[in-house]
Short mmCIF file of C-alpha atoms and ligand atoms in Angstrom, two decimals:
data_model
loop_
_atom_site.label_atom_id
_atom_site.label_comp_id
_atom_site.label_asym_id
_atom_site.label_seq_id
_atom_site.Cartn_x
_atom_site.Cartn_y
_atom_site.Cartn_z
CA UNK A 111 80.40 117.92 114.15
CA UNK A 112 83.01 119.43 111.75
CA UNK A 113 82.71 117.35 108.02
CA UNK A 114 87.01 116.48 108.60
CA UNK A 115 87.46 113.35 106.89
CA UNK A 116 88.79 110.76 109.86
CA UNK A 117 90.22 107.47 108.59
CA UNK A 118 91.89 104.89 111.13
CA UNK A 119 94.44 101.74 110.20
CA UNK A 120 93.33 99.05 112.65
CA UNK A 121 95.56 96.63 113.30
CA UNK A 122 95.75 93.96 115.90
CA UNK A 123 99.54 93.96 117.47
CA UNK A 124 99.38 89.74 116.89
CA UNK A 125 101.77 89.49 114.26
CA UNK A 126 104.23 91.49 111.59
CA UNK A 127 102.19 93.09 109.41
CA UNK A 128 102.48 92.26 105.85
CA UNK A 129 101.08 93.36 102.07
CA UNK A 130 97.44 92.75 103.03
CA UNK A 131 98.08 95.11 106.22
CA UNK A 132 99.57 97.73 103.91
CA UNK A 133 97.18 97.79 101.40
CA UNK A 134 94.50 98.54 103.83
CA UNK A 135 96.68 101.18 105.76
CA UNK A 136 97.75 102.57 102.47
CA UNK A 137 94.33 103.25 101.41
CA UNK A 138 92.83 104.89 104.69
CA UNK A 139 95.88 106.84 104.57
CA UNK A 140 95.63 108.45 101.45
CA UNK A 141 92.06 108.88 101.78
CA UNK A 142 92.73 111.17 104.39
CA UNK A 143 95.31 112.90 103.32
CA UNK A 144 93.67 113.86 99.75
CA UNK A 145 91.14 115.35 101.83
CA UNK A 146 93.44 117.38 104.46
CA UNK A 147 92.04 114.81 107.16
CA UNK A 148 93.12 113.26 110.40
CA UNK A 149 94.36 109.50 109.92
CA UNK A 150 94.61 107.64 113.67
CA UNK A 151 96.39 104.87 113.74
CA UNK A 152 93.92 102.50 116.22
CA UNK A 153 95.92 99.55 118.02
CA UNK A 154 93.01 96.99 118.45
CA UNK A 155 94.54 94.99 121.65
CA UNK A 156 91.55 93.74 123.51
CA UNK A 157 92.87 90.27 123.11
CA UNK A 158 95.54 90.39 126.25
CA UNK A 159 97.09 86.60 125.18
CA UNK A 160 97.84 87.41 121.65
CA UNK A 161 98.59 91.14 121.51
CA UNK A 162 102.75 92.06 121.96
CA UNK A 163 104.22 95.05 122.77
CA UNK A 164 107.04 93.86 120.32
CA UNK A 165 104.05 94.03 117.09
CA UNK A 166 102.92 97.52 118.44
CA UNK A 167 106.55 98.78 118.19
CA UNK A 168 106.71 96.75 114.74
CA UNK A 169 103.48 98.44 113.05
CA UNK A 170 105.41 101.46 113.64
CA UNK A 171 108.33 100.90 112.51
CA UNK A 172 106.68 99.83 109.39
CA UNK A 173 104.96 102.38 108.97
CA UNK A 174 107.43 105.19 109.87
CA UNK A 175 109.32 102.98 106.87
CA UNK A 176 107.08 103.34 104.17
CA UNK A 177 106.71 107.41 105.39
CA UNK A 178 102.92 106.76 106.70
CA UNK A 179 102.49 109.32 109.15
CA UNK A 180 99.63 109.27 111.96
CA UNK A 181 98.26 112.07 113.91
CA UNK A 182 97.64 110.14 116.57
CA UNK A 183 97.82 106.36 118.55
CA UNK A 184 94.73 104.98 120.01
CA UNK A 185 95.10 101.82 121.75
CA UNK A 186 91.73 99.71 122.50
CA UNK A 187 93.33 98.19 125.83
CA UNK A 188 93.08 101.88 127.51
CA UNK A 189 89.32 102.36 126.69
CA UNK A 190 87.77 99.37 128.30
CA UNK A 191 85.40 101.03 129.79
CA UNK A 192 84.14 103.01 127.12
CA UNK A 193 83.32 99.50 125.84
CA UNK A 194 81.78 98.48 129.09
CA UNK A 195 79.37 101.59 129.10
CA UNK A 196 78.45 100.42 125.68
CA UNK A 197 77.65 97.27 126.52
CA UNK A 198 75.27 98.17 129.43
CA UNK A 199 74.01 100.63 127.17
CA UNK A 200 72.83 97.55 125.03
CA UNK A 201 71.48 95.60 128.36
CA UNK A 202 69.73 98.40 129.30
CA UNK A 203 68.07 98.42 125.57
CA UNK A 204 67.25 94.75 125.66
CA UNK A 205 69.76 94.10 122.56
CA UNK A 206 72.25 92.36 124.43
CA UNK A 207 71.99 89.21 126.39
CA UNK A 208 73.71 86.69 127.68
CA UNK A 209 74.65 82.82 126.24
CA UNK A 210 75.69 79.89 128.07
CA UNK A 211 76.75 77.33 125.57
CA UNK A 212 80.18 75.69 125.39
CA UNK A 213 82.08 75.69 121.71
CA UNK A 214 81.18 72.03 122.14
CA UNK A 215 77.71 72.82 122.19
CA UNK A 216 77.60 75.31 119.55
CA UNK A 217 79.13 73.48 117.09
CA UNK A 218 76.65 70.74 117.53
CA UNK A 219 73.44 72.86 116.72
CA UNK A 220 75.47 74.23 113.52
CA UNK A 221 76.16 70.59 112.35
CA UNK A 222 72.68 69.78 113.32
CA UNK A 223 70.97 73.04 110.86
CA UNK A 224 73.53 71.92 108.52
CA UNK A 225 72.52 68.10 108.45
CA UNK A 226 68.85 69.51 108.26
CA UNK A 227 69.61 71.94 104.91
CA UNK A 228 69.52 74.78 106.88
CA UNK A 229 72.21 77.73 107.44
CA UNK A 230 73.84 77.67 110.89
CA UNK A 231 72.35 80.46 112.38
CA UNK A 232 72.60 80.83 116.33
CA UNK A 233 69.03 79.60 117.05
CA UNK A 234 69.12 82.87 120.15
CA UNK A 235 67.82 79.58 122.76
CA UNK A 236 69.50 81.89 125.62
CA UNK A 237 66.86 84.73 124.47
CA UNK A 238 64.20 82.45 125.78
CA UNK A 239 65.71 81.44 129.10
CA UNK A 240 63.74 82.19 132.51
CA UNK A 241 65.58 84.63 134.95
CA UNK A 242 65.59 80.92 137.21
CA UNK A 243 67.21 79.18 134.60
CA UNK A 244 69.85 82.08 133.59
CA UNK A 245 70.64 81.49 137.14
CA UNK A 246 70.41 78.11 137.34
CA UNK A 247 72.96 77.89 134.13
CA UNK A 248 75.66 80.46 135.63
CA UNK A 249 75.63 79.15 138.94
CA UNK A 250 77.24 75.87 137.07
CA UNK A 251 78.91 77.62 134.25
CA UNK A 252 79.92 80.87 135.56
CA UNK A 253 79.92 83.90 133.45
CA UNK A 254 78.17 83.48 129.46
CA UNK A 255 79.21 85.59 126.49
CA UNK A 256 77.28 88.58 125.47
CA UNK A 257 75.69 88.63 122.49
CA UNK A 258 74.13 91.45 120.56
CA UNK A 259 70.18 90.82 119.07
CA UNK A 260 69.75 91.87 115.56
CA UNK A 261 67.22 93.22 113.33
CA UNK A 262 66.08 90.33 111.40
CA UNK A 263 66.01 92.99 108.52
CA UNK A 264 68.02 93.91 106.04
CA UNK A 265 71.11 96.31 106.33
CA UNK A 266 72.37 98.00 103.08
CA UNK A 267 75.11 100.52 102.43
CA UNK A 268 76.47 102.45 99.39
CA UNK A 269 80.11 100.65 99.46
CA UNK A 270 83.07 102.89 97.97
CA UNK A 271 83.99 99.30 96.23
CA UNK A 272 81.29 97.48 95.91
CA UNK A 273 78.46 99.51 95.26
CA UNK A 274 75.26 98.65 96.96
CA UNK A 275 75.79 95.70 99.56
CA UNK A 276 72.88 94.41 101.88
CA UNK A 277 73.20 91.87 104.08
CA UNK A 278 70.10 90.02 105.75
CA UNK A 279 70.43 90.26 109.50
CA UNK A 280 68.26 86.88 109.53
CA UNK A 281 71.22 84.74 108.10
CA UNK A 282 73.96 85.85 110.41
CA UNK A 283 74.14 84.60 113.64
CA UNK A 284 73.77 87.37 116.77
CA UNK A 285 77.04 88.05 117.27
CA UNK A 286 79.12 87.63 120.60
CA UNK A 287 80.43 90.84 121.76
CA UNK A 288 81.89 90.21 125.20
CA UNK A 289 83.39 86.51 125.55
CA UNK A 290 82.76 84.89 128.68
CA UNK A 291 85.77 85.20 129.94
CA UNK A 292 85.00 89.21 130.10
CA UNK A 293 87.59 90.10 126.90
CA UNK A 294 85.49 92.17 124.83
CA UNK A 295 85.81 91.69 120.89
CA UNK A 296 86.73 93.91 118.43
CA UNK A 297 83.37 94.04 117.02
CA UNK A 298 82.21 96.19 119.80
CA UNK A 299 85.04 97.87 120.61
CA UNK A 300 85.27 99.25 116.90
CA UNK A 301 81.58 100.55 116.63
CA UNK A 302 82.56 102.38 119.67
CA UNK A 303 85.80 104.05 118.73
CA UNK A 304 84.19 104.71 114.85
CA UNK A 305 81.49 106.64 116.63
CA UNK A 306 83.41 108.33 119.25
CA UNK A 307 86.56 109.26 117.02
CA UNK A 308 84.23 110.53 114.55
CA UNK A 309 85.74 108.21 111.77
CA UNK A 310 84.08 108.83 109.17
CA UNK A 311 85.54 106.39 106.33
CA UNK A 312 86.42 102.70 106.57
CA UNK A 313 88.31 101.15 103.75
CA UNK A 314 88.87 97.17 104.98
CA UNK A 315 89.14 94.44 103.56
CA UNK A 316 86.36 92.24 101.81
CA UNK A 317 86.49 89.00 104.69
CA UNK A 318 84.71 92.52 106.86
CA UNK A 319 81.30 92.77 104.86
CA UNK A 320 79.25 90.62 106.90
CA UNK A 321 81.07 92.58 110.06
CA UNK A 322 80.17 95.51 108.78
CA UNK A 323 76.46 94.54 108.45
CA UNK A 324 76.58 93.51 112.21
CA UNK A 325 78.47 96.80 113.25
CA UNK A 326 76.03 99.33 111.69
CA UNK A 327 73.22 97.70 113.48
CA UNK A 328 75.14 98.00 116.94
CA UNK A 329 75.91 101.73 115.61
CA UNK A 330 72.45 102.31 115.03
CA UNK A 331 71.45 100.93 118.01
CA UNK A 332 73.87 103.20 120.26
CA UNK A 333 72.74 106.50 118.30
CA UNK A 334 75.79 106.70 116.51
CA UNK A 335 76.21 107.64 112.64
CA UNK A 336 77.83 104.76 110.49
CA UNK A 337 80.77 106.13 108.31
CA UNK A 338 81.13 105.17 104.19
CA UNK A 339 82.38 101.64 103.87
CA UNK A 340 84.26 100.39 101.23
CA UNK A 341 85.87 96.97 101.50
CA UNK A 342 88.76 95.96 99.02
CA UNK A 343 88.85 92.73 97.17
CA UNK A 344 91.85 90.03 98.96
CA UNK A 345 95.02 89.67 97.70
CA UNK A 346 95.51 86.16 95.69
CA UNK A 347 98.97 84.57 94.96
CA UNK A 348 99.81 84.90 91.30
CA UNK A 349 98.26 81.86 90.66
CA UNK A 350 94.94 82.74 92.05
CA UNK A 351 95.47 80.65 95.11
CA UNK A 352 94.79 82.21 98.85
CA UNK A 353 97.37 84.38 99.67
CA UNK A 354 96.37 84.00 103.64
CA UNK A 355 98.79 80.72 103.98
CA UNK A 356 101.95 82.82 102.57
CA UNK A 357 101.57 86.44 104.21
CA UNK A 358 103.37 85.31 107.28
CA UNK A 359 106.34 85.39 104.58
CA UNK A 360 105.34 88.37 103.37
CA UNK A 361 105.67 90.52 106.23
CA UNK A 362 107.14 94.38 105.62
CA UNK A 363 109.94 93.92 107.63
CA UNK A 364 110.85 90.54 105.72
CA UNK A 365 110.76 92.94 102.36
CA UNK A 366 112.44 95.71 104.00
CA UNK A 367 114.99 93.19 104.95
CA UNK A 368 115.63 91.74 101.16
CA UNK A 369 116.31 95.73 100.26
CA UNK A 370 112.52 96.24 98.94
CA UNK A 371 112.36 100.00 98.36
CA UNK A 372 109.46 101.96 100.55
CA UNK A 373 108.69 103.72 96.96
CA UNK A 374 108.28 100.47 95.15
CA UNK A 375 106.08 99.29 97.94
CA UNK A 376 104.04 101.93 98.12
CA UNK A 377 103.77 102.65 94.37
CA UNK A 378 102.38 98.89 93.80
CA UNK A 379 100.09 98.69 96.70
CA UNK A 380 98.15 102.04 96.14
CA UNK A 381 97.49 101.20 92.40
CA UNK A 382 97.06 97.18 92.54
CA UNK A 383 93.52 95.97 91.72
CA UNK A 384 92.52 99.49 90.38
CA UNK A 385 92.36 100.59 87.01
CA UNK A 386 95.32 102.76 87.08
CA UNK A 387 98.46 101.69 85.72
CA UNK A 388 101.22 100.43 88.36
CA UNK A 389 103.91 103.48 88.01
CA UNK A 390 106.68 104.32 90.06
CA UNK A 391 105.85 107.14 92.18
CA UNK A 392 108.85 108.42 93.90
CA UNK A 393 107.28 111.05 96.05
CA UNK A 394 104.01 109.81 98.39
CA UNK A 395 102.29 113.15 97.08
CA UNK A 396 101.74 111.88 93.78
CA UNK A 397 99.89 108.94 95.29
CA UNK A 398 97.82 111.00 97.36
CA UNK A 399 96.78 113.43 94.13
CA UNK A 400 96.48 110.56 92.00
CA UNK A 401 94.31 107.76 94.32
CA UNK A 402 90.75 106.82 93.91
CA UNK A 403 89.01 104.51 95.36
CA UNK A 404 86.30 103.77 93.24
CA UNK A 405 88.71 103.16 90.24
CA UNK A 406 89.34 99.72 92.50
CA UNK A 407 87.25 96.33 91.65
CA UNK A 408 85.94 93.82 93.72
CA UNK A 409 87.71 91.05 91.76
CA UNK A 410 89.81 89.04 93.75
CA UNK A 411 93.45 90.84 93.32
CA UNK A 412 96.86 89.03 92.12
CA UNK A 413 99.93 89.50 93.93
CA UNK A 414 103.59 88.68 93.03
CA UNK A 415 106.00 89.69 95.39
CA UNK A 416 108.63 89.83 92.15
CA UNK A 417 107.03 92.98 90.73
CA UNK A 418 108.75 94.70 93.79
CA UNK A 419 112.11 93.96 92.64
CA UNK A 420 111.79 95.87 88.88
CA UNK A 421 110.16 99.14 90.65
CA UNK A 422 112.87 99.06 93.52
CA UNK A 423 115.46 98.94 90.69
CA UNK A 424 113.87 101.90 89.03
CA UNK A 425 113.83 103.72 91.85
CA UNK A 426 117.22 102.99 92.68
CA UNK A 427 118.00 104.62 89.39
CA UNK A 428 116.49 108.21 90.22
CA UNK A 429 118.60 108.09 93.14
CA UNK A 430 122.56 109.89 93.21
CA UNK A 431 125.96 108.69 94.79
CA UNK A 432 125.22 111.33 97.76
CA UNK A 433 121.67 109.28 98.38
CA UNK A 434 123.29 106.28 98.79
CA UNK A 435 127.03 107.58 100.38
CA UNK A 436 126.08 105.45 103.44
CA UNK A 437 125.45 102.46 101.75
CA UNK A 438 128.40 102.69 99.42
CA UNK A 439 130.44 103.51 102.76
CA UNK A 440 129.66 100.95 104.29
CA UNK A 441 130.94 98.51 101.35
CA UNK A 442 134.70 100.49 102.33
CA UNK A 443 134.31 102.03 99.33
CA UNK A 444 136.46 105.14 99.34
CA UNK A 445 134.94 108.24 99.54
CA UNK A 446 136.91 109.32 95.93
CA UNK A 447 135.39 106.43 94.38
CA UNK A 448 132.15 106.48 95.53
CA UNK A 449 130.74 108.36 92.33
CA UNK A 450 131.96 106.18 89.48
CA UNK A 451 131.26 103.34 91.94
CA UNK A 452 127.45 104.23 91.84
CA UNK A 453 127.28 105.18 87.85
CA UNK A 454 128.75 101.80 87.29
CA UNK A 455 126.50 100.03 89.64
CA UNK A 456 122.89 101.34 89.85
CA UNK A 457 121.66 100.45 86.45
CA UNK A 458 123.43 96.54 87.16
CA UNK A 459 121.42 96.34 90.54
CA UNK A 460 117.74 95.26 91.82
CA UNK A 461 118.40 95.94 95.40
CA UNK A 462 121.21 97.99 97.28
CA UNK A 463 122.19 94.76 98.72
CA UNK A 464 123.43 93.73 95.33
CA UNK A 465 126.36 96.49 95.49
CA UNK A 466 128.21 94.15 97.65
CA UNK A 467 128.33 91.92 95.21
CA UNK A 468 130.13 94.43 92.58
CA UNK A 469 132.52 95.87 95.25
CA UNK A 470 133.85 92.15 95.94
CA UNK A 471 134.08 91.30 92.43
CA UNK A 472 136.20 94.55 91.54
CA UNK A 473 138.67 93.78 94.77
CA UNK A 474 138.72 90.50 94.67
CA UNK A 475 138.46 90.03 90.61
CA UNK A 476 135.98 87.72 88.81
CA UNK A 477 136.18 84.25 88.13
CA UNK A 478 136.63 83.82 84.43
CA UNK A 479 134.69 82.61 82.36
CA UNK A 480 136.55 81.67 78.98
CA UNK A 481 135.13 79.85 76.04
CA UNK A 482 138.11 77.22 74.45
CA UNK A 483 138.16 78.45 71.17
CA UNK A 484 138.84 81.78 73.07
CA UNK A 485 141.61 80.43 75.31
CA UNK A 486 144.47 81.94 72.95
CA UNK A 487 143.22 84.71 72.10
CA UNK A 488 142.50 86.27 75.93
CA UNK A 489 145.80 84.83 76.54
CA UNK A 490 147.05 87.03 73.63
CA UNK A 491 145.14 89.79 75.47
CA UNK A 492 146.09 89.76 78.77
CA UNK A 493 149.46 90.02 78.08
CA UNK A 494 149.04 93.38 76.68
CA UNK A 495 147.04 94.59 79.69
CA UNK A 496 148.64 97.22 81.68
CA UNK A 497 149.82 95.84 85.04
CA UNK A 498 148.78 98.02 88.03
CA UNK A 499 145.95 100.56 88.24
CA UNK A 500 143.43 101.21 85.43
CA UNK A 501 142.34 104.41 84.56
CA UNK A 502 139.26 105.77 81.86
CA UNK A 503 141.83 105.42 78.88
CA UNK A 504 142.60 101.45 79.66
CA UNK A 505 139.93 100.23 77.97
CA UNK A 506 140.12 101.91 74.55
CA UNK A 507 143.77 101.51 74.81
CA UNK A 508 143.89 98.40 75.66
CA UNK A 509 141.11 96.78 72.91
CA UNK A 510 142.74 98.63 70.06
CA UNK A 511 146.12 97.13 70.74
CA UNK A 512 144.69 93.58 71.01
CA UNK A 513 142.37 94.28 67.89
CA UNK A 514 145.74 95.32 66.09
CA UNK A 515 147.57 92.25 67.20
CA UNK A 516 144.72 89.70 66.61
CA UNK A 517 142.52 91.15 63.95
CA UNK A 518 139.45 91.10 65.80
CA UNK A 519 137.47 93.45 66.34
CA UNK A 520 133.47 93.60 67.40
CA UNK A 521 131.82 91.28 69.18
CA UNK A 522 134.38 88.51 68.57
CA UNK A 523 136.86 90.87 70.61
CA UNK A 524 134.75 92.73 73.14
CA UNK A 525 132.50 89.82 74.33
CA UNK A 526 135.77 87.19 75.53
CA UNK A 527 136.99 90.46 77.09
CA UNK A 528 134.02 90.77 79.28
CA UNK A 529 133.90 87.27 79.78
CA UNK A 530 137.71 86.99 81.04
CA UNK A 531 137.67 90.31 83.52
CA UNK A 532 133.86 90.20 84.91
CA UNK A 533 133.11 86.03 84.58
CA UNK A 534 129.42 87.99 83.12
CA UNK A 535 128.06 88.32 79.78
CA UNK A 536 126.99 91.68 80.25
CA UNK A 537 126.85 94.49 82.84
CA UNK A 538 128.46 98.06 83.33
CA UNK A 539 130.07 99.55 80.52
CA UNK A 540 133.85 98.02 80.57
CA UNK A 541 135.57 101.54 79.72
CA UNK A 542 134.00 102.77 83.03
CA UNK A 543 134.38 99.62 84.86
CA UNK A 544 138.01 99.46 84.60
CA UNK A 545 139.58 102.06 87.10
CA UNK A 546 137.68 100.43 89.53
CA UNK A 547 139.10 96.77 88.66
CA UNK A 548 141.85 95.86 91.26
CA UNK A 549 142.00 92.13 90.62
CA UNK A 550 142.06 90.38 87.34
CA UNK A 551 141.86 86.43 88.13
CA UNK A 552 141.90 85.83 84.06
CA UNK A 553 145.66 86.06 84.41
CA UNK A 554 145.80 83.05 86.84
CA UNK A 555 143.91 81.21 84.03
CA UNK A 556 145.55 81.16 80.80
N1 LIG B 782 91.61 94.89 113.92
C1 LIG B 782 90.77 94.62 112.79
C2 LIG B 782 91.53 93.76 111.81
O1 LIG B 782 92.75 93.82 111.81
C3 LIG B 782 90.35 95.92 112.16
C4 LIG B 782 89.36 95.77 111.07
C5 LIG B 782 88.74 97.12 110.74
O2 LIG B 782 89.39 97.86 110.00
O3 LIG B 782 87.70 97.45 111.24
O4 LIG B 782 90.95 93.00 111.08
#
């Protein structure tokens, strides 16, 4: 076995992926590519009814967003019987066996241990069954689930997070690895592709520990070598509250959609709940040189979907007219404006989307905003405004005439200017602004 560092994103095609998702990809991903690794990207699609072609094409797209690149796909649906042989593997060992009891059943013995003080641990009454009434049982049920026995012992691991983590296999139920209606679960199927891909790191995150107690025992048991864990803390709203109930808004195509940048994303998700400072990093190289894992805590971690919005902007910033010449295109900007269009613009915007916004408001003019003790004097002004187009000299020219005729100068002259032409207190600088200014409503108004 060659010591490459293999890392795998995991995610079941059931839904968009969102934050969470990324945060865990992200992590793997760098992982891997700090050490010149291989990172997979694993489809886990066991579950037939709930897996869609649509999410697998939607992880990717994602991804391919937010420039995370795999080596390769693995999809869990094409190696059923790699999980099969496992399983009988397990049979043959005497570690797996099979369960009859409905959901109805179970969930009286757990309220049962519970009423009696004690945890709901699966009390393994299939274990004890004769062969007679195992037959007996399936004859009326049909098939049971498989479950896998545990070591009543305890299972400890040096976590990348959260240090030394051991987790008593007496307090967690044997787990079922094959349903009865044959689908097997991701439990098994994981242990499997870990050991056969040679994975040998698995960041998750922290709703996994108990899993991962379970899975190194089935590892163990099929002669296979567990990887290094480490399992990063859940994301909380910015309140504190779960953030499970709101990540089906959170989804990346939902923030690729409001014009979140791929840069701002990535910058906030590789540094949040670690001790390193939140930066914009423009290129994903610096994020690879600059990640480490144990620098993260296990403390629940706060996220605010607004801190996207002030990194995209930044970014935004680093970028040049011939970055964005689609984008400004698109507006029907012409191609002779485009470059004043964008230095006026990109320190005025949070999102690309908001250039729309600026191109409407210089062709179709602004809707004034004019103070009453101002009313005279922008009427004053706008009758020495040139008529037709503006050009750089406008402004200057224009503000020293009225600041001749009127006598004011300063904030008392500039500030009802702004007012009048751009209905905003503040924005791009006015003697750059103006050339691109077709339409000024003020004059409708006084
Ligand atoms: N499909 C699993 C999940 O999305 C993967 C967990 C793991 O990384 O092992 O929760």
């Amino acid at each position: 076995m060659s010591d490459k560092v293999i890392t795998r994103f995991a995610p079941s095609p059931t839904g968009w992926i969102h934050v969470g998702n990324l945060r865990t990809a992200l992590m793997n991903y760098l992982i891997s590519q700090q050490q010149g690794g291989e990172f997979i990207l694993r489809i886990d699609d066991t579950d037939q009814n709930r897996s869609k072609e649509e999410y697998v094409d939607g992880i990717k797209r994602d991804l391919e967003w937010l420039g995370i690149t795999w080596d390769r796909v693995e999809r869990q649906s094409a190696r059923l019987e790699k999980y099969e042989e496992a399983a009988e593997k397990l049979r043959e060992m005497g570690r797996f066996y099979e369960a009859f009891e409905t959901p109805t059943e179970l969930d009286l013995k757990r309220k049962k241990q519970l009423n009696m003080g004690r945890p709901p641990v699966y009390d393994r009454a299939a274990l004890n069954l004769s062969d007679a009434e195992r037959d007996a049982l399936r004859a009326e049920r049909g098939a049971g689930a498989w479950r896998f026995k545990l070591n009543q012992s305890r299972t400890v691991w040096q976590d990348g997070i959260l240090g030394e983590v051991s987790i008593d296999g007496a307090s967690v139920s044997d787990p079922v690895l094959i349903r009865a209606d044959g689908q097997i679960l991701y439990t098994l199927a994981s242990v499997v592709d870990d050991t056969e891909m040679g994975v040998t790191h698995v960041v998750r995150g922290s709703d996994h520990v108990t899993n991962t107690g379970t899975q190194i025992q089935i590892m163990e048991a099929l002669g296979g070598t567990p990887p290094s864990f480490a399992h990063h803390s859940l994301l909380t709203d910015p309140q504190g509250g779960a953030l499970s109930k709101r990540l089906g808004t959170l989804a990346l195509k939902d923030l690729r959609e409001q014009g979140i940048a791929p840069q701002a994303l990535l910058s906030l998700m590789s540094r949040l709940g670690s001790s390193d400072p939140v930066e914009l990093r423009v290129e994903m190289q610096e994020l690879i040189d600059g990640f480490d894992i144990s620098r993260f805590g296990s403390a629940p971690t706060k996220f605010d979907a607004e801190d996207l919005k002030p990194l995209t902007a930044r970014y935004l910033q680093t970028l040049s007219a011939a970055d964005v010449s689609d984008e400004i295109a698109a507006l029907g900007v012409p191609a002779d404006q485009a470059e004043r269009f964008w230095a006026v613009t990109r320190e005025n915007i949070t999102t690309l989307h908001d250039l729309e916004g600026w191109w409407t408001l210089f062709t179709q003019g602004a809707d004034p905003v004019i103070a009453d003790e101002d009313r005279e004097f922008v009427a004053q002004a706008l009758e020495l405004l040139p008529v037709g187009a503006f050009d750089d000299d406008t402004w200057a020219s224009w503000t020293a005439a009225v600041k001749e005729k009127t006598g004011r100068k300063g904030k008392g002259l500039f500030m009802p200017l702004r007012h009048a032409l751009t209905g905003m207190p503040n924005g791009p600088d006015m003697g750059q602004m103006m050339p691109l200014l077709q339409v000024v409503k003020a004059r409708d108004a006084v």
